[in-house]
């Protein structure tokens, strides 16, 4: 009885609200209410993982295999609002929940045994220190639990890069030169790797990471992000 009283008191002082619509969450809901989960712009890339517009984006940049994203990115839409929560509102648990939700979809569609390890795109240590976490790593943790896969921080970012927002596709690739390197996880030989990030725009960052992994012995690299535009 006392535990219920404490919980009710905490909910009153620190209300748990949906991060999209602001409605009060039920006990079984974590970051998003059931209604908002049902209206997320979920893609069907997992049905055509090697033949879609995201695959077209990375042609000529890297020899990756499958390219998928959980949500369709639209400016001002729910996917952008969620990414804003991850980057600026200190919501690592949201990234992990999104990973778990997409992991279940992948699991249901036969992807459970496709990969040996999940590797997230790393943040520069200074940026991660300011933010407090790497949202791509948290997304990967959710995927790892749903798919029963190990997550390894197999890459590190060697230098701080300028923002990519206003750069062209070629400028983004130039900006990524020699940025990433293998970290303490060096057992890549013959491994099938799921490389994860929060958002895909031109694919320059993901391809730069994939190229480092492939150059260091990875058998193949597939890409998955929280959101991606058309």
Coordinates of N, CA and C in Angstrom, one line a residue:
X1 N 0.8 -1.2 0.0 CA 0.0 0.0 0.0 C 0.9 1.3 0.0
X2 N 1.9 1.2 0.8 CA 2.8 2.4 0.9 C 3.5 2.6 -0.4
X3 N 3.9 1.6 -1.2 CA 4.5 1.7 -2.5 C 3.6 2.4 -3.4
X4 N 2.3 2.1 -3.4 CA 1.4 2.7 -4.3 C 1.2 4.2 -4.0
X5 N 1.2 4.5 -2.7 CA 1.1 5.9 -2.2 C 2.3 6.7 -2.7
X6 N 3.5 6.1 -2.6 CA 4.8 6.8 -3.0 C 4.7 7.0 -4.5
X7 N 4.3 6.0 -5.3 CA 4.2 6.1 -6.7 C 3.2 7.2 -7.1
X8 N 2.0 7.2 -6.5 CA 1.1 8.3 -6.8 C 1.6 9.7 -6.5
X9 N 2.4 9.8 -5.4 CA 2.9 11.1 -5.0 C 4.0 11.5 -6.1
X10 N 4.8 10.6 -6.5 CA 5.8 10.9 -7.5 C 5.2 11.3 -8.8
X11 N 4.1 10.6 -9.2 CA 3.4 10.9 -10.5 C 2.8 12.3 -10.4
X12 N 2.4 12.7 -9.2 CA 1.8 14.0 -9.0 C 2.9 15.1 -9.1
X13 N 4.1 14.8 -8.5 CA 5.1 15.8 -8.5 C 5.9 15.8 -9.8
X14 N 6.2 14.6 -10.4 CA 6.9 14.4 -11.6 C 6.0 13.7 -12.6
X15 N 5.0 14.3 -13.2 CA 4.0 13.6 -14.0 C 4.7 13.0 -15.3
X16 N 4.3 11.8 -15.6 CA 4.8 11.1 -16.8 C 3.8 11.4 -17.9
X17 N 4.3 12.1 -18.9 CA 3.5 12.5 -20.0 C 4.1 12.0 -21.3
X18 N 3.3 11.7 -22.3 CA 3.7 11.3 -23.6 C 4.6 12.4 -24.2
X19 N 5.7 12.0 -24.8 CA 6.7 13.0 -25.3 C 6.2 13.6 -26.6
X20 N 5.2 13.1 -27.2 CA 4.6 13.7 -28.4 C 3.4 14.5 -28.2
X21 N 2.4 13.9 -27.6 CA 1.1 14.6 -27.4 C 0.9 15.3 -26.0
X22 N 1.7 14.8 -25.0 CA 1.6 15.4 -23.7 C 0.6 14.8 -22.8
X23 N -0.2 13.8 -23.3 CA -1.1 13.1 -22.5 C -0.4 12.3 -21.3
X24 N -1.2 12.2 -20.2 CA -0.6 11.4 -19.1 C -0.5 9.9 -19.5
X25 N 0.6 9.3 -19.1 CA 0.9 7.9 -19.5 C 0.3 7.0 -18.5
X26 N -0.2 5.8 -19.0 CA -0.6 4.8 -18.1 C 0.7 4.0 -17.6
X27 N 0.5 3.2 -16.6 CA 1.6 2.5 -16.0 C 2.3 1.6 -17.0
X28 N 1.6 1.0 -18.0 CA 2.3 0.2 -18.9 C 2.9 0.9 -20.1
X29 N 2.8 2.2 -20.1 CA 3.4 3.1 -21.1 C 4.7 3.7 -20.6
X30 N 5.6 3.9 -21.5 CA 6.9 4.4 -21.0 C 7.2 5.8 -21.4
X31 N 7.4 6.1 -22.7 CA 7.7 7.4 -23.2 C 6.7 7.9 -24.1
X32 N 6.0 7.0 -24.8 CA 4.9 7.4 -25.8 C 3.6 6.7 -25.4
X33 N 2.5 7.4 -25.6 CA 1.2 6.8 -25.3 C 0.9 5.8 -26.5
X34 N -0.1 5.0 -26.2 CA -0.4 3.9 -27.2 C -1.0 4.6 -28.5
X35 N -1.7 5.7 -28.4 CA -2.2 6.4 -29.6 C -1.1 6.9 -30.4
X36 N -0.1 7.6 -29.8 CA 1.0 8.1 -30.6 C 1.8 7.0 -31.2
X37 N 2.0 5.9 -30.5 CA 2.8 4.8 -31.1 C 2.1 4.3 -32.4
X38 N 0.7 4.3 -32.3 CA 0.0 3.8 -33.5 C 0.0 4.8 -34.7
X39 N 0.4 6.0 -34.4 CA 0.4 7.0 -35.5 C 1.8 7.3 -36.0
X40 N 2.8 6.6 -35.5 CA 4.2 6.8 -35.9 C 4.3 6.5 -37.4
X41 N 5.1 7.3 -38.2 CA 5.3 7.0 -39.6 C 6.3 5.9 -39.9
X42 N 5.8 4.7 -39.5 CA 6.7 3.5 -39.7 C 6.8 3.1 -41.1
X43 N 8.1 2.8 -41.5 CA 8.4 2.5 -42.9 C 8.2 1.0 -43.2
X44 N 8.3 0.7 -44.5 CA 8.3 -0.7 -44.9 C 9.6 -1.1 -45.5
X45 N 10.7 -0.4 -45.1 CA 12.0 -0.8 -45.7 C 12.5 -2.2 -45.4
X46 N 12.0 -2.7 -44.3 CA 12.4 -4.1 -43.9 C 11.8 -5.1 -44.9
X47 N 10.8 -4.7 -45.7 CA 10.2 -5.6 -46.7 C 11.0 -5.6 -48.0
X48 N 11.8 -4.5 -48.2 CA 12.7 -4.4 -49.4 C 14.0 -3.8 -49.0
X49 N 14.7 -4.5 -48.2 CA 15.9 -4.0 -47.6 C 17.1 -3.7 -48.5
X50 N 17.1 -4.3 -49.7 CA 18.2 -4.2 -50.6 C 17.8 -3.5 -51.9
X51 N 16.6 -3.0 -51.9 CA 16.0 -2.4 -53.1 C 15.1 -1.3 -52.7
X52 N 15.6 -0.2 -52.3 CA 14.8 1.0 -51.9 C 15.5 2.3 -52.1
X53 N 14.9 3.4 -51.8 CA 15.5 4.7 -52.1 C 16.7 5.0 -51.1
X54 N 16.7 4.4 -50.0 CA 17.9 4.5 -49.1 C 19.1 3.8 -49.7
X55 N 18.9 2.6 -50.3 CA 20.0 1.9 -50.9 C 20.6 2.8 -52.0
X56 N 19.7 3.5 -52.8 CA 20.1 4.3 -53.9 C 21.0 5.5 -53.3
X57 N 20.7 6.0 -52.1 CA 21.5 7.1 -51.6 C 23.0 6.7 -51.3
X58 N 23.2 5.5 -51.0 CA 24.6 5.1 -50.6 C 25.3 4.4 -51.7
X59 N 24.7 4.3 -52.9 CA 25.4 3.7 -54.0 C 26.6 4.6 -54.4
X60 N 27.8 4.0 -54.5 CA 29.0 4.7 -54.9 C 29.7 5.2 -53.7
X61 N 29.1 5.1 -52.5 CA 29.7 5.6 -51.3 C 30.3 4.4 -50.4
X62 N 29.6 3.3 -50.5 CA 30.1 2.1 -49.7 C 29.4 0.9 -50.3
X63 N 30.0 -0.3 -50.0 CA 29.4 -1.5 -50.5 C 28.7 -2.2 -49.4
X64 N 27.7 -1.5 -48.8 CA 26.9 -2.0 -47.7 C 25.8 -2.9 -48.4
X65 N 25.2 -3.7 -47.5 CA 24.1 -4.6 -48.0 C 22.7 -3.9 -47.8
X66 N 22.0 -4.3 -46.8 CA 20.7 -3.8 -46.5 C 20.8 -2.4 -45.9
X67 N 19.8 -1.6 -46.2 CA 19.6 -0.2 -45.7 C 18.2 -0.1 -45.2
X68 N 18.0 0.2 -43.9 CA 16.6 0.3 -43.4 C 16.5 1.4 -42.4
X69 N 15.3 1.9 -42.2 CA 15.0 2.9 -41.2 C 13.6 2.6 -40.6
X70 N 13.5 2.9 -39.3 CA 12.3 2.6 -38.6 C 11.2 3.6 -39.0
X71 N 11.5 4.9 -39.0 CA 10.5 5.9 -39.3 C 10.8 6.7 -40.5
X72 N 9.8 7.2 -41.2 CA 10.0 8.1 -42.3 C 10.2 9.5 -41.7
X73 N 11.3 10.2 -42.1 CA 11.5 11.5 -41.6 C 10.8 12.6 -42.5
X74 N 10.0 13.4 -41.8 CA 9.4 14.5 -42.4 C 9.6 15.8 -41.6
X75 N 10.0 16.9 -42.2 CA 10.2 18.1 -41.5 C 9.0 18.6 -40.7
X76 N 9.1 18.7 -39.4 CA 8.0 19.1 -38.6 C 7.1 18.0 -38.2
X77 N 7.4 16.8 -38.6 CA 6.6 15.6 -38.3 C 7.0 15.0 -37.0
X78 N 6.3 13.9 -36.7 CA 6.6 13.2 -35.4 C 8.0 12.6 -35.3
X79 N 8.5 12.2 -36.4 CA 9.9 11.6 -36.4 C 10.9 12.7 -36.1
X80 N 10.7 13.9 -36.6 CA 11.6 15.0 -36.3 C 11.5 15.4 -34.8
X81 N 10.2 15.4 -34.3 CA 10.0 15.7 -32.9 C 10.7 14.7 -32.0
X82 N 10.7 13.5 -32.3 CA 11.3 12.4 -31.5 C 12.8 12.6 -31.5
X83 N 13.4 12.9 -32.7 CA 14.8 13.1 -32.8 C 15.3 14.4 -32.0
X84 N 14.4 15.4 -32.0 CA 14.7 16.6 -31.2 C 14.7 16.2 -29.7
X85 N 13.8 15.4 -29.3 CA 13.8 14.9 -27.9 C 15.1 14.2 -27.5
X86 N 15.6 13.4 -28.5 CA 16.8 12.6 -28.2 C 18.0 13.5 -28.1
X87 N 18.1 14.5 -29.0 CA 19.3 15.3 -29.1 C 19.4 16.5 -28.1
X88 N 18.2 17.0 -27.7 CA 18.2 18.2 -26.9 C 17.4 18.1 -25.6
X89 N 16.7 17.0 -25.4 CA 15.9 16.9 -24.2 C 16.3 15.8 -23.2
X90 N 17.4 15.3 -23.5 CA 18.0 14.3 -22.5 C 17.0 13.1 -22.3
X91 N 16.7 12.4 -23.4 CA 15.8 11.3 -23.4 C 16.4 10.0 -23.9
X92 N 17.4 9.5 -23.3 CA 18.1 8.2 -23.7 C 17.1 7.1 -23.7
X93 N 16.2 7.0 -22.8 CA 15.3 5.9 -22.7 C 14.3 5.9 -23.9
X94 N 14.1 7.0 -24.5 CA 13.2 7.0 -25.7 C 13.9 6.3 -26.8
X95 N 15.2 6.6 -27.0 CA 16.0 5.9 -28.1 C 16.0 4.4 -27.9
X96 N 16.1 4.0 -26.7 CA 16.1 2.6 -26.4 C 14.8 1.9 -26.7
X97 N 13.7 2.7 -26.3 CA 12.4 2.1 -26.6 C 12.1 2.0 -28.1
X98 N 12.5 3.0 -28.8 CA 12.4 3.0 -30.3 C 13.2 1.8 -30.9
X99 N 14.3 1.5 -30.3 CA 15.1 0.4 -30.8 C 14.4 -0.9 -30.5
X100 N 13.8 -1.0 -29.3 CA 13.1 -2.2 -29.0 C 11.9 -2.4 -29.9
X101 N 11.2 -1.3 -30.2 CA 10.0 -1.4 -31.0 C 10.3 -1.9 -32.4
X102 N 11.4 -1.3 -33.0 CA 11.8 -1.7 -34.3 C 12.4 -3.1 -34.3
X103 N 13.1 -3.4 -33.3 CA 13.7 -4.7 -33.1 C 12.7 -5.8 -33.2
X104 N 11.5 -5.6 -32.6 CA 10.4 -6.5 -32.6 C 9.9 -6.7 -34.0
X105 N 9.8 -5.6 -34.8 CA 9.4 -5.7 -36.2 C 10.4 -6.5 -37.0
X106 N 11.7 -6.3 -36.8 CA 12.7 -7.0 -37.5 C 12.7 -8.5 -37.2
X107 N 12.5 -8.7 -35.9 CA 12.4 -10.1 -35.4 C 11.3 -10.9 -36.0
X108 N 10.1 -10.2 -36.1 CA 8.9 -10.8 -36.7 C 9.1 -11.1 -38.2
X109 N 10.0 -10.4 -38.8 CA 10.2 -10.5 -40.3 C 11.4 -11.3 -40.6
X110 N 11.9 -12.1 -39.7 CA 13.0 -13.0 -40.0 C 14.4 -12.5 -39.9
X111 N 14.6 -11.4 -39.2 CA 16.0 -10.8 -39.2 C 16.8 -11.2 -37.9
X112 N 16.2 -12.1 -37.1 CA 16.8 -12.4 -35.8 C 18.2 -12.9 -35.9
X113 N 18.5 -13.7 -37.0 CA 19.9 -14.3 -37.0 C 20.7 -13.8 -38.2
X114 N 20.4 -12.6 -38.6 CA 21.2 -12.0 -39.7 C 22.6 -11.5 -39.4
X115 N 22.7 -11.0 -38.1 CA 23.9 -10.3 -37.8 C 24.6 -10.9 -36.6
X116 N 25.9 -10.7 -36.5 CA 26.7 -11.2 -35.3 C 26.8 -10.1 -34.2
X117 N 26.8 -8.9 -34.6 CA 27.0 -7.8 -33.6 C 26.4 -6.5 -34.1
X118 N 25.9 -5.7 -33.2 CA 25.5 -4.3 -33.5 C 26.5 -3.3 -33.1
X119 N 26.8 -2.4 -34.0 CA 27.8 -1.3 -33.7 C 27.2 0.0 -33.9
X120 N 27.1 0.9 -33.0 CA 26.5 2.2 -33.2 C 27.6 3.2 -33.7
X121 N 27.1 4.2 -34.5 CA 27.9 5.3 -34.9 C 28.3 6.1 -33.7
X122 N 29.6 6.3 -33.5 CA 30.0 7.0 -32.3 C 29.8 8.6 -32.4
X123 N 29.7 9.2 -31.2 CA 29.8 10.6 -31.1 C 31.2 11.0 -30.7
X124 N 31.6 12.2 -31.0 CA 32.9 12.7 -30.5 C 32.8 12.7 -28.9
X125 N 33.8 12.4 -28.2 CA 33.8 12.4 -26.7 C 33.3 13.7 -26.1
X126 N 33.6 14.8 -26.7 CA 33.2 16.1 -26.2 C 31.7 16.3 -26.4
X127 N 31.2 15.9 -27.5 CA 29.7 16.0 -27.7 C 29.0 15.0 -26.8
X128 N 29.5 13.8 -26.7 CA 28.8 12.9 -25.8 C 28.8 13.3 -24.4
X129 N 29.9 13.9 -24.0 CA 30.0 14.4 -22.6 C 29.0 15.5 -22.4
X130 N 28.8 16.4 -23.3 CA 27.8 17.5 -23.2 C 26.4 16.9 -23.2
X131 N 26.1 15.9 -24.1 CA 24.8 15.4 -24.1 C 24.5 14.4 -23.0
X132 N 25.5 13.7 -22.6 CA 25.4 12.7 -21.6 C 25.2 11.3 -22.0
X133 N 25.0 11.1 -23.3 CA 24.8 9.7 -23.9 C 24.8 9.8 -25.4
X134 N 25.0 8.7 -26.0 CA 25.0 8.6 -27.5 C 23.6 8.0 -27.9
X135 N 22.8 8.7 -28.5 CA 21.4 8.3 -28.8 C 21.4 7.1 -29.8
X136 N 22.5 7.0 -30.6 CA 22.6 5.8 -31.5 C 22.9 4.6 -30.8
X137 N 23.7 4.7 -29.7 CA 24.0 3.6 -28.9 C 22.8 3.1 -28.1
X138 N 22.0 4.0 -27.6 CA 20.8 3.7 -26.9 C 19.8 3.0 -27.8
X139 N 19.7 3.5 -29.1 CA 18.8 2.8 -30.1 C 19.3 1.4 -30.3
X140 N 20.6 1.3 -30.4 CA 21.2 0.0 -30.6 C 21.0 -1.0 -29.5
X141 N 21.0 -0.5 -28.3 CA 20.7 -1.3 -27.1 C 19.3 -1.9 -27.1
X142 N 18.3 -1.0 -27.6 CA 17.0 -1.5 -27.7 C 16.9 -2.6 -28.8
X143 N 17.6 -2.4 -29.9 CA 17.6 -3.4 -30.9 C 18.3 -4.7 -30.4
X144 N 19.3 -4.6 -29.7 CA 20.1 -5.7 -29.2 C 19.3 -6.6 -28.3
X145 N 18.4 -6.0 -27.5 CA 17.6 -6.8 -26.6 C 16.5 -7.5 -27.3
X146 N 15.9 -6.8 -28.3 CA 14.8 -7.4 -29.1 C 15.3 -8.5 -30.0
X147 N 16.6 -8.4 -30.5 CA 17.1 -9.3 -31.5 C 18.1 -10.3 -30.8
X148 N 18.3 -10.2 -29.5 CA 19.2 -11.1 -28.8 C 20.6 -11.0 -29.4
X149 N 21.1 -9.8 -29.7 CA 22.4 -9.6 -30.3 C 23.3 -8.8 -29.3
X150 N 24.6 -9.0 -29.4 CA 25.5 -8.2 -28.6 C 25.7 -6.8 -29.2
X151 N 25.8 -5.8 -28.4 CA 26.2 -4.5 -28.9 C 27.6 -4.2 -28.5
X152 N 28.4 -3.7 -29.4 CA 29.8 -3.3 -29.1 C 30.1 -1.9 -29.7
X153 N 30.8 -1.1 -28.9 CA 31.2 0.2 -29.3 C 32.5 0.0 -30.1
X154 N 32.4 -0.5 -31.3 CA 33.6 -0.9 -32.1 C 34.2 0.2 -32.9
X155 N 33.6 1.4 -32.9 CA 34.2 2.5 -33.6 C 34.4 3.7 -32.6
X156 N 35.3 4.5 -33.0 CA 35.5 5.8 -32.2 C 35.7 6.9 -33.2
X157 N 35.3 8.1 -32.8 CA 35.5 9.3 -33.6 C 36.7 10.0 -33.3
X158 N 37.7 10.0 -34.2 CA 39.0 10.6 -33.9 C 39.1 12.1 -33.9
X159 N 38.2 12.7 -34.6 CA 38.2 14.2 -34.7 C 36.8 14.8 -34.7
X160 N 36.8 16.0 -34.2 CA 35.5 16.7 -34.1 C 35.2 17.3 -35.5
X161 N 34.0 17.1 -36.0 CA 33.6 17.6 -37.3 C 32.6 18.7 -37.2
X162 N 32.6 19.5 -38.3 CA 31.6 20.6 -38.4 C 30.3 20.0 -38.6
X163 N 29.2 20.8 -38.3 CA 27.9 20.3 -38.5 C 27.7 20.0 -40.0
X164 N 26.9 18.9 -40.3 CA 26.6 18.5 -41.6 C 25.4 19.1 -42.3
X165 N 24.6 19.9 -41.5 CA 23.3 20.3 -41.9 C 23.3 21.0 -43.2
X166 N 24.2 21.9 -43.4 CA 24.1 22.8 -44.6 C 25.1 22.3 -45.7
X167 N 25.6 21.1 -45.6 CA 26.6 20.6 -46.6 C 25.9 19.7 -47.6
X168 N 26.5 19.8 -48.8 CA 26.1 18.9 -49.9 C 26.5 17.5 -49.6
X169 N 26.1 16.6 -50.5 CA 26.5 15.1 -50.4 C 28.0 15.0 -50.5
X170 N 28.6 15.6 -51.4 CA 30.1 15.5 -51.6 C 30.8 16.2 -50.4
X171 N 30.3 17.3 -50.0 CA 30.9 18.0 -48.9 C 30.8 17.2 -47.6
X172 N 29.7 16.5 -47.4 CA 29.6 15.6 -46.2 C 30.6 14.5 -46.3
X173 N 30.8 13.9 -47.4 CA 31.8 12.8 -47.5 C 33.2 13.4 -47.3
X174 N 33.5 14.5 -47.8 CA 34.8 15.1 -47.5 C 35.0 15.4 -46.0
X175 N 33.9 15.8 -45.4 CA 33.9 16.2 -44.0 C 34.2 14.9 -43.1
X176 N 33.9 13.7 -43.7 CA 34.0 12.5 -42.9 C 35.3 11.8 -43.1
X177 N 36.2 12.4 -44.0 CA 37.5 11.7 -44.2 C 38.3 11.5 -42.9
X178 N 38.7 10.3 -42.7 CA 39.6 10.0 -41.6 C 39.0 10.3 -40.2
X179 N 37.7 10.4 -40.1 CA 37.0 10.7 -38.9 C 36.9 9.5 -37.9
X180 N 36.6 8.4 -38.5 CA 36.3 7.2 -37.7 C 37.5 6.2 -37.7
X181 N 37.6 5.5 -36.7 CA 38.6 4.4 -36.6 C 38.1 3.3 -35.7
X182 N 38.7 2.1 -35.8 CA 38.4 1.0 -34.9 C 38.8 1.3 -33.5
X183 N 37.9 1.0 -32.6 CA 38.3 1.1 -31.1 C 38.8 -0.2 -30.6
X184 N 38.6 -0.4 -29.3 CA 39.1 -1.6 -28.6 C 38.5 -2.9 -29.1
X185 N 37.4 -2.8 -29.8 CA 36.7 -4.0 -30.3 C 37.3 -4.3 -31.7
X186 N 38.2 -5.2 -31.9 CA 38.9 -5.4 -33.1 C 38.7 -6.8 -33.7
X187 N 37.7 -7.5 -33.2 CA 37.4 -8.9 -33.7 C 36.4 -8.8 -34.8
X188 N 36.7 -8.2 -35.9 CA 35.7 -8.0 -37.0 C 35.8 -9.0 -38.1
X189 N 36.8 -9.8 -38.1 CA 37.1 -10.8 -39.2 C 35.9 -11.7 -39.4
X190 N 35.3 -11.6 -40.6 CA 34.2 -12.5 -41.0 C 32.9 -12.2 -40.3
X191 N 32.7 -11.0 -39.6 CA 31.5 -10.7 -38.9 C 30.5 -10.0 -39.8
X192 N 29.2 -10.3 -39.6 CA 28.1 -9.6 -40.2 C 27.7 -8.5 -39.2
X193 N 27.8 -7.3 -39.6 CA 27.6 -6.2 -38.6 C 26.3 -5.4 -39.0
X194 N 25.6 -5.0 -38.0 CA 24.4 -4.1 -38.1 C 24.9 -2.8 -37.5
X195 N 25.1 -1.8 -38.4 CA 25.6 -0.5 -38.0 C 24.4 0.4 -37.9
X196 N 24.3 1.1 -36.7 CA 23.0 1.9 -36.4 C 23.4 3.3 -36.1
X197 N 22.4 4.2 -36.5 CA 22.5 5.6 -36.2 C 21.1 6.2 -36.0
X198 N 21.1 7.5 -35.6 CA 19.8 8.0 -35.3 C 19.0 8.5 -36.6
X199 N 19.7 9.1 -37.5 CA 19.1 9.6 -38.7 C 20.0 9.5 -39.9
X200 N 19.4 9.3 -41.1 CA 20.1 9.2 -42.3 C 19.6 10.3 -43.2
X201 N 20.5 11.1 -43.7 CA 20.2 12.1 -44.7 C 20.8 11.8 -46.0
X202 N 22.1 12.1 -46.2 CA 22.8 11.7 -47.4 C 23.5 10.3 -47.3
X203 N 23.6 9.8 -46.0 CA 24.3 8.6 -45.8 C 25.8 8.7 -45.7
X204 N 26.4 9.9 -45.7 CA 27.8 10.0 -45.7 C 28.4 9.5 -44.4
X205 N 27.8 9.8 -43.3 CA 28.4 9.4 -42.0 C 28.4 7.9 -41.9
X206 N 27.2 7.3 -42.2 CA 27.1 5.8 -42.1 C 28.0 5.1 -43.0
X207 N 28.2 5.6 -44.2 CA 29.1 5.0 -45.2 C 30.5 5.1 -44.8
X208 N 30.9 6.3 -44.2 CA 32.3 6.4 -43.7 C 32.6 5.4 -42.6
X209 N 31.6 5.2 -41.7 CA 31.8 4.1 -40.7 C 31.8 2.7 -41.3
X210 N 30.9 2.5 -42.2 CA 30.9 1.1 -42.9 C 32.2 0.8 -43.6
X211 N 32.7 1.8 -44.2 CA 34.0 1.6 -45.0 C 35.1 1.2 -44.0
X212 N 35.2 1.8 -42.9 CA 36.2 1.5 -41.9 C 36.0 0.1 -41.4
X213 N 34.8 -0.3 -41.1 CA 34.5 -1.7 -40.7 C 34.9 -2.7 -41.7
X214 N 34.5 -2.4 -43.0 CA 34.8 -3.4 -44.1 C 36.3 -3.5 -44.3
X215 N 37.0 -2.4 -44.2 CA 38.4 -2.4 -44.4 C 39.2 -3.1 -43.3
X216 N 38.5 -3.3 -42.2 CA 39.1 -4.0 -41.1 C 38.6 -5.5 -40.9
X217 N 38.1 -6.0 -42.0 CA 37.7 -7.4 -42.0 C 36.3 -7.8 -41.8
X218 N 35.4 -6.9 -41.7 CA 34.0 -7.2 -41.6 C 33.5 -7.9 -42.8
X219 N 32.7 -9.0 -42.7 CA 32.2 -9.7 -43.8 C 31.2 -8.9 -44.6
X220 N 30.3 -8.3 -43.9 CA 29.3 -7.3 -44.5 C 28.8 -6.4 -43.5
X221 N 28.3 -5.3 -43.9 CA 27.7 -4.3 -43.0 C 26.3 -3.9 -43.6
X222 N 25.3 -3.9 -42.7 CA 24.0 -3.4 -43.0 C 23.7 -2.2 -42.2
X223 N 22.8 -1.3 -42.7 CA 22.5 -0.1 -42.0 C 21.1 0.0 -41.5
X224 N 20.9 0.5 -40.3 CA 19.6 0.7 -39.7 C 19.6 2.1 -38.9
X225 N 18.6 2.9 -39.2 CA 18.5 4.2 -38.4 C 17.1 4.3 -37.9
X226 N 17.0 5.2 -36.9 CA 15.7 5.5 -36.3 C 14.8 6.1 -37.4
X227 N 15.4 7.1 -38.2 CA 14.6 7.8 -39.2 C 15.4 8.1 -40.4
X228 N 14.7 8.3 -41.5 CA 15.4 8.6 -42.8 C 14.4 9.3 -43.7
X229 N 14.9 10.2 -44.5 CA 14.1 10.9 -45.4 C 14.1 10.2 -46.8
X230 N 13.1 10.7 -47.6 CA 13.1 10.0 -48.9 C 14.1 10.6 -49.9

